[in-house]
Short mmCIF file of C-alpha atoms in Angstrom, two decimals:
data_model
loop_
_atom_site.label_atom_id
_atom_site.label_comp_id
_atom_site.label_asym_id
_atom_site.label_seq_id
_atom_site.Cartn_x
_atom_site.Cartn_y
_atom_site.Cartn_z
CA MET A 1 103.07 72.18 80.59
CA SER A 2 100.67 70.80 77.88
CA GLN A 3 97.83 68.47 78.84
CA GLN A 4 99.61 65.67 76.92
CA GLN A 5 102.77 66.24 78.79
CA GLN A 6 100.86 66.32 82.05
CA ARG A 7 99.20 62.93 81.34
CA ASN A 8 102.56 61.42 80.39
CA TRP A 9 104.16 62.69 83.53
CA PHE A 10 101.43 60.93 85.64
CA ALA A 11 101.86 57.72 83.52
CA ARG A 12 105.51 57.63 84.58
CA HIS A 13 104.82 58.62 88.22
CA LYS A 14 101.92 56.47 89.41
CA VAL A 15 102.69 56.77 93.09
CA LEU A 16 103.01 60.31 94.39
CA THR A 17 104.25 61.61 97.68
CA ALA A 18 101.63 63.59 99.83
CA ALA A 19 103.25 66.88 98.80
CA GLY A 20 103.36 65.89 95.10
CA ALA A 21 99.75 64.85 95.20
CA VAL A 22 98.66 68.18 96.61
CA VAL A 23 100.72 70.20 94.05
CA ALA A 24 99.39 68.16 91.12
CA VAL A 25 95.70 68.45 91.94
CA ILE A 26 95.98 72.08 92.95
CA ALA A 27 97.39 72.72 89.53
CA ILE A 28 94.49 70.95 87.87
CA GLY A 29 91.90 72.44 90.15
CA ALA A 30 93.26 75.91 89.62
CA ALA A 31 92.88 75.52 85.87
CA MET A 32 89.28 74.56 86.44
CA GLY A 33 88.57 77.37 88.99
CA GLY A 34 88.96 75.14 92.04
CA GLY A 35 91.47 74.24 94.76
CA GLY A 36 93.91 71.38 95.49
CA ASP A 37 93.97 67.79 96.83
CA GLY A 38 93.78 66.97 100.52
CA GLY A 39 94.64 63.22 100.15
CA SER A 40 97.91 61.99 101.64
CA PRO A 41 98.57 58.55 100.22
CA LYS A 42 101.46 56.59 101.69
CA ALA A 43 104.15 55.24 99.39
CA GLY A 44 103.05 51.88 97.93
CA ASP A 45 99.37 52.30 98.95
CA LYS A 46 97.43 54.22 96.32
CA LYS A 47 98.07 55.48 92.82
CA GLU A 48 97.03 58.97 91.83
CA GLN A 49 95.59 59.83 88.36
CA PRO A 50 95.50 62.97 86.32
CA ALA A 51 92.26 64.49 85.13
CA LYS A 52 91.38 62.99 81.79
CA GLN A 53 89.47 64.25 78.80
CA GLY A 54 86.59 62.42 77.15
CA GLY A 55 82.87 62.25 76.57
CA ASP A 56 80.17 60.90 78.76
CA LYS A 57 76.66 59.64 78.96
CA LYS A 58 74.50 60.04 82.07
CA ALA A 59 74.38 57.11 84.47
CA PRO A 60 71.05 55.49 85.27
CA GLU A 61 69.24 57.53 87.84
CA SER A 62 66.63 56.47 90.43
CA LYS A 63 63.50 58.67 90.44
CA ALA A 64 62.52 60.64 93.50
CA PRO A 65 59.12 59.77 95.02
CA ALA A 66 56.26 61.77 93.44
CA GLY A 67 55.65 64.98 95.21
CA LYS A 68 58.91 64.95 97.04
CA LYS A 69 61.24 67.92 96.30
CA VAL A 70 64.72 66.90 95.36
CA VAL A 71 67.45 68.73 97.36
CA THR A 72 69.99 70.28 94.98
CA ILE A 73 73.28 72.28 95.17
CA ASP A 74 74.28 74.54 92.30
CA GLY A 75 77.21 73.43 90.18
CA ASP A 76 79.15 76.68 90.85
CA GLY A 77 79.88 78.35 94.18
CA ASP A 78 80.89 78.01 97.81
CA PHE A 79 78.31 76.50 100.15
CA GLU A 80 78.35 76.48 103.94
CA VAL A 81 77.44 72.93 105.19
CA GLY A 82 74.31 72.98 107.37
CA THR A 83 73.15 76.35 106.01
CA ASP A 84 73.59 76.32 102.17
CA ALA A 85 74.19 72.57 101.72
CA LYS A 86 72.69 69.81 103.74
CA PRO A 87 74.91 66.78 104.59
CA GLY A 88 74.25 63.67 102.54
CA LEU A 89 75.05 61.91 99.35
CA TYR A 90 74.94 63.94 96.09
CA ARG A 91 75.42 63.21 92.42
CA SER A 92 76.34 65.40 89.46
CA THR A 93 76.01 64.12 85.86
CA GLY A 94 76.95 65.14 82.34
CA ASN A 95 80.33 66.71 83.22
CA LYS A 96 82.69 67.07 80.25
CA ASP A 97 86.52 66.97 79.94
CA ALA A 98 87.23 67.07 83.64
CA GLY A 99 85.73 70.54 83.80
CA CYS A 100 83.89 69.83 87.02
CA TYR A 101 85.92 70.45 90.24
CA TRP A 102 84.54 69.98 93.73
CA GLU A 103 86.02 70.23 97.19
CA ARG A 104 85.11 69.40 100.78
CA ALA A 105 86.78 71.66 103.29
CA LYS A 106 87.05 71.96 107.02
CA ASN A 107 87.03 75.70 106.98
CA ALA A 108 86.79 78.68 104.58
CA SER A 109 90.40 79.77 104.77
CA GLY A 110 91.18 78.55 101.32
CA ASP A 111 94.42 77.01 102.54
CA THR A 112 95.58 73.63 101.22
CA ASP A 113 95.44 72.23 104.78
CA SER A 114 91.74 72.97 104.88
CA ILE A 115 90.91 70.53 102.05
CA LEU A 116 89.38 67.22 103.25
CA ALA A 117 88.85 65.77 99.73
CA ASN A 118 88.42 66.96 96.17
CA ASP A 119 88.28 65.69 92.62
CA ASN A 120 88.05 66.66 88.94
CA VAL A 121 85.14 64.93 87.28
CA THR A 122 84.35 63.73 83.81
CA GLY A 123 80.93 62.08 83.57
CA THR A 124 79.18 61.27 86.77
CA GLY A 125 80.45 62.33 90.20
CA TYR A 126 79.24 61.24 93.61
CA VAL A 127 80.31 62.91 96.88
CA GLU A 128 79.25 62.44 100.46
CA ILE A 129 79.13 65.75 102.31
CA LYS A 130 79.49 65.02 106.01
CA ALA A 131 77.93 66.87 108.90
CA THR A 132 81.40 67.72 110.20
CA ASP A 133 82.40 69.41 106.89
CA LYS A 134 82.27 73.21 106.97
CA LEU A 135 82.37 74.14 103.32
CA PHE A 136 81.51 72.47 99.96
CA LYS A 137 82.92 74.14 96.82
CA SER A 138 81.89 73.40 93.29
CA SER A 139 83.09 74.84 89.96
CA GLY A 140 82.00 73.96 86.46
CA CYS A 141 79.81 70.99 87.51
CA GLY A 142 76.34 69.91 86.60
CA LYS A 143 73.82 70.55 89.38
CA TRP A 144 74.31 68.33 92.42
CA GLU A 145 71.20 66.27 93.39
CA ALA A 146 70.80 64.59 96.72
CA VAL A 147 70.33 60.79 96.30
CA ASP A 148 69.13 58.09 98.62
CA ALA A 149 72.21 56.17 99.71
CA LYS A 150 70.00 53.02 99.84
CA ALA A 151 68.38 53.47 96.39
CA THR A 152 68.44 50.70 93.88
CA GLY A 153 68.60 50.85 90.08
CA THR A 154 68.96 48.85 86.93
CA PRO A 155 72.69 48.23 86.47
CA LYS A 156 74.06 47.76 82.96
CA ALA A 157 76.45 45.08 81.62
CA THR A 158 78.57 47.73 79.81
CA LEU A 159 80.05 50.94 81.22
CA LYS A 160 81.51 53.99 79.53
CA GLY A 161 85.32 53.98 80.17
CA ASP A 162 85.21 57.76 80.80
CA GLY A 163 81.92 57.68 82.68
CA GLY A 164 83.20 58.70 86.09
CA MET A 165 81.85 57.03 89.14
CA PHE A 166 79.25 54.21 89.18
CA LYS A 167 77.40 53.27 92.30
CA VAL A 168 77.44 49.50 92.86
CA GLY A 169 73.88 48.11 92.76
CA VAL A 170 72.57 51.22 91.06
CA ASP A 171 74.80 51.98 88.06
CA ILE A 172 76.91 48.82 88.05
CA ALA A 173 76.25 45.26 89.08
CA PRO A 174 78.85 43.21 90.98
CA GLY A 175 80.89 41.02 88.67
CA THR A 176 84.12 40.91 86.63
CA TYR A 177 84.67 43.62 84.02
CA LYS A 178 87.15 43.99 81.12
CA SER A 179 88.40 47.05 79.36
CA THR A 180 90.70 46.80 76.31
CA GLY A 181 92.86 48.94 74.08
CA ASN A 182 94.16 51.28 76.82
CA LYS A 183 97.28 53.26 76.00
CA ASP A 184 100.10 54.88 77.91
CA ALA A 185 98.65 54.07 81.35
CA GLU A 186 95.93 56.65 80.81
CA CYS A 187 93.18 54.27 82.00
CA TYR A 188 92.65 54.70 85.76
CA TRP A 189 90.14 52.52 87.67
CA GLU A 190 89.27 52.51 91.37
CA ARG A 191 87.08 50.51 93.68
CA SER A 192 86.01 52.36 96.75
CA LYS A 193 83.96 51.72 99.85
CA ASP A 194 82.19 55.06 99.96
CA ALA A 195 81.91 58.47 98.30
CA SER A 196 83.98 60.38 100.91
CA HIS A 197 86.99 60.39 98.46
CA SER A 198 89.37 60.00 101.37
CA THR A 199 92.52 57.89 100.86
CA ASP A 200 91.16 55.31 103.29
CA ALA A 201 88.04 54.89 101.20
CA ILE A 202 90.08 53.37 98.23
CA LEU A 203 89.94 49.55 98.23
CA ALA A 204 91.98 49.10 95.11
CA ASN A 205 93.08 51.01 92.05
CA ASP A 206 95.44 50.96 89.06
CA ASN A 207 96.72 52.79 85.99
CA VAL A 208 96.48 50.47 83.00
CA THR A 209 98.07 50.04 79.61
CA GLY A 210 96.48 47.37 77.40
CA THR A 211 93.69 45.16 78.89
CA ALA A 212 92.23 45.73 82.36
CA ILE A 213 90.27 43.16 84.22
CA VAL A 214 88.53 44.14 87.52
CA LYS A 215 86.28 42.26 89.86
CA VAL A 216 83.68 44.50 91.49
CA THR A 217 82.21 42.92 94.62
CA ALA A 218 78.80 43.32 96.15
CA SER A 219 80.40 44.91 99.20
CA ASP A 220 82.07 47.68 97.15
CA GLY A 221 80.40 51.06 97.32
CA TYR A 222 81.57 52.57 94.00
CA PHE A 223 83.59 51.91 90.83
CA LYS A 224 85.42 54.76 89.23
CA SER A 225 86.80 54.85 85.66
CA SER A 226 88.71 57.59 83.83
CA GLY A 227 90.33 57.55 80.40
CA CYS A 228 89.66 53.81 79.90
CA GLY A 229 88.14 51.85 77.06
CA ASP A 230 84.53 50.83 77.73
CA TRP A 231 83.99 48.11 80.25
CA THR A 232 82.09 44.93 79.48
CA LYS A 233 80.84 42.44 82.15
CA THR A 234 82.35 39.03 81.54
CA ALA A 235 81.22 37.11 84.64
#
């Protein structure tokens, strides 16, 4: 199936069954050198989105204190949590065309059932590796850097529509944002409470054709955008 056909299929099928979601993301992950999707959304709850293509600019980054070594994880490889990768919040930037695939797993079996969460990333990706995770997999990603979950930044009033994930209070300020000119439901946005990427972390999401208007609240953890026109803060 061509990539255009794949996007059109997702545009017509916004809500996937658990089995469908797993098959869809496994297919995307396999193409990128990764695995599948461990989310199991219930009908009517969450909408899934295909990996999108597009450019990206790096999100604003908070600087590590002088003299303090930044903990990193390579963008390619399998990493045992606790030995090769420390639990914590990580960020990868500069990823192109959904070529970055990552996965949190409960064991190293490689089975679909072992996947706790995963994603294909264009732009910036955030992921929280938990102490209870056993394996973190990354393929085709920029280097992952540990970031302070309580860090602050200088949020901008405009956001790239294919910029990936934006941390509220660091990359994006709370407020109302508008994106225009979206076609064929290829614009996907998501508000989430954390970077675990579990289904329960999603507060709201949508696939949009035309104009999208979203209110990001101060209590949100992250805002995700893929395949959308650029976002402008209106209020």
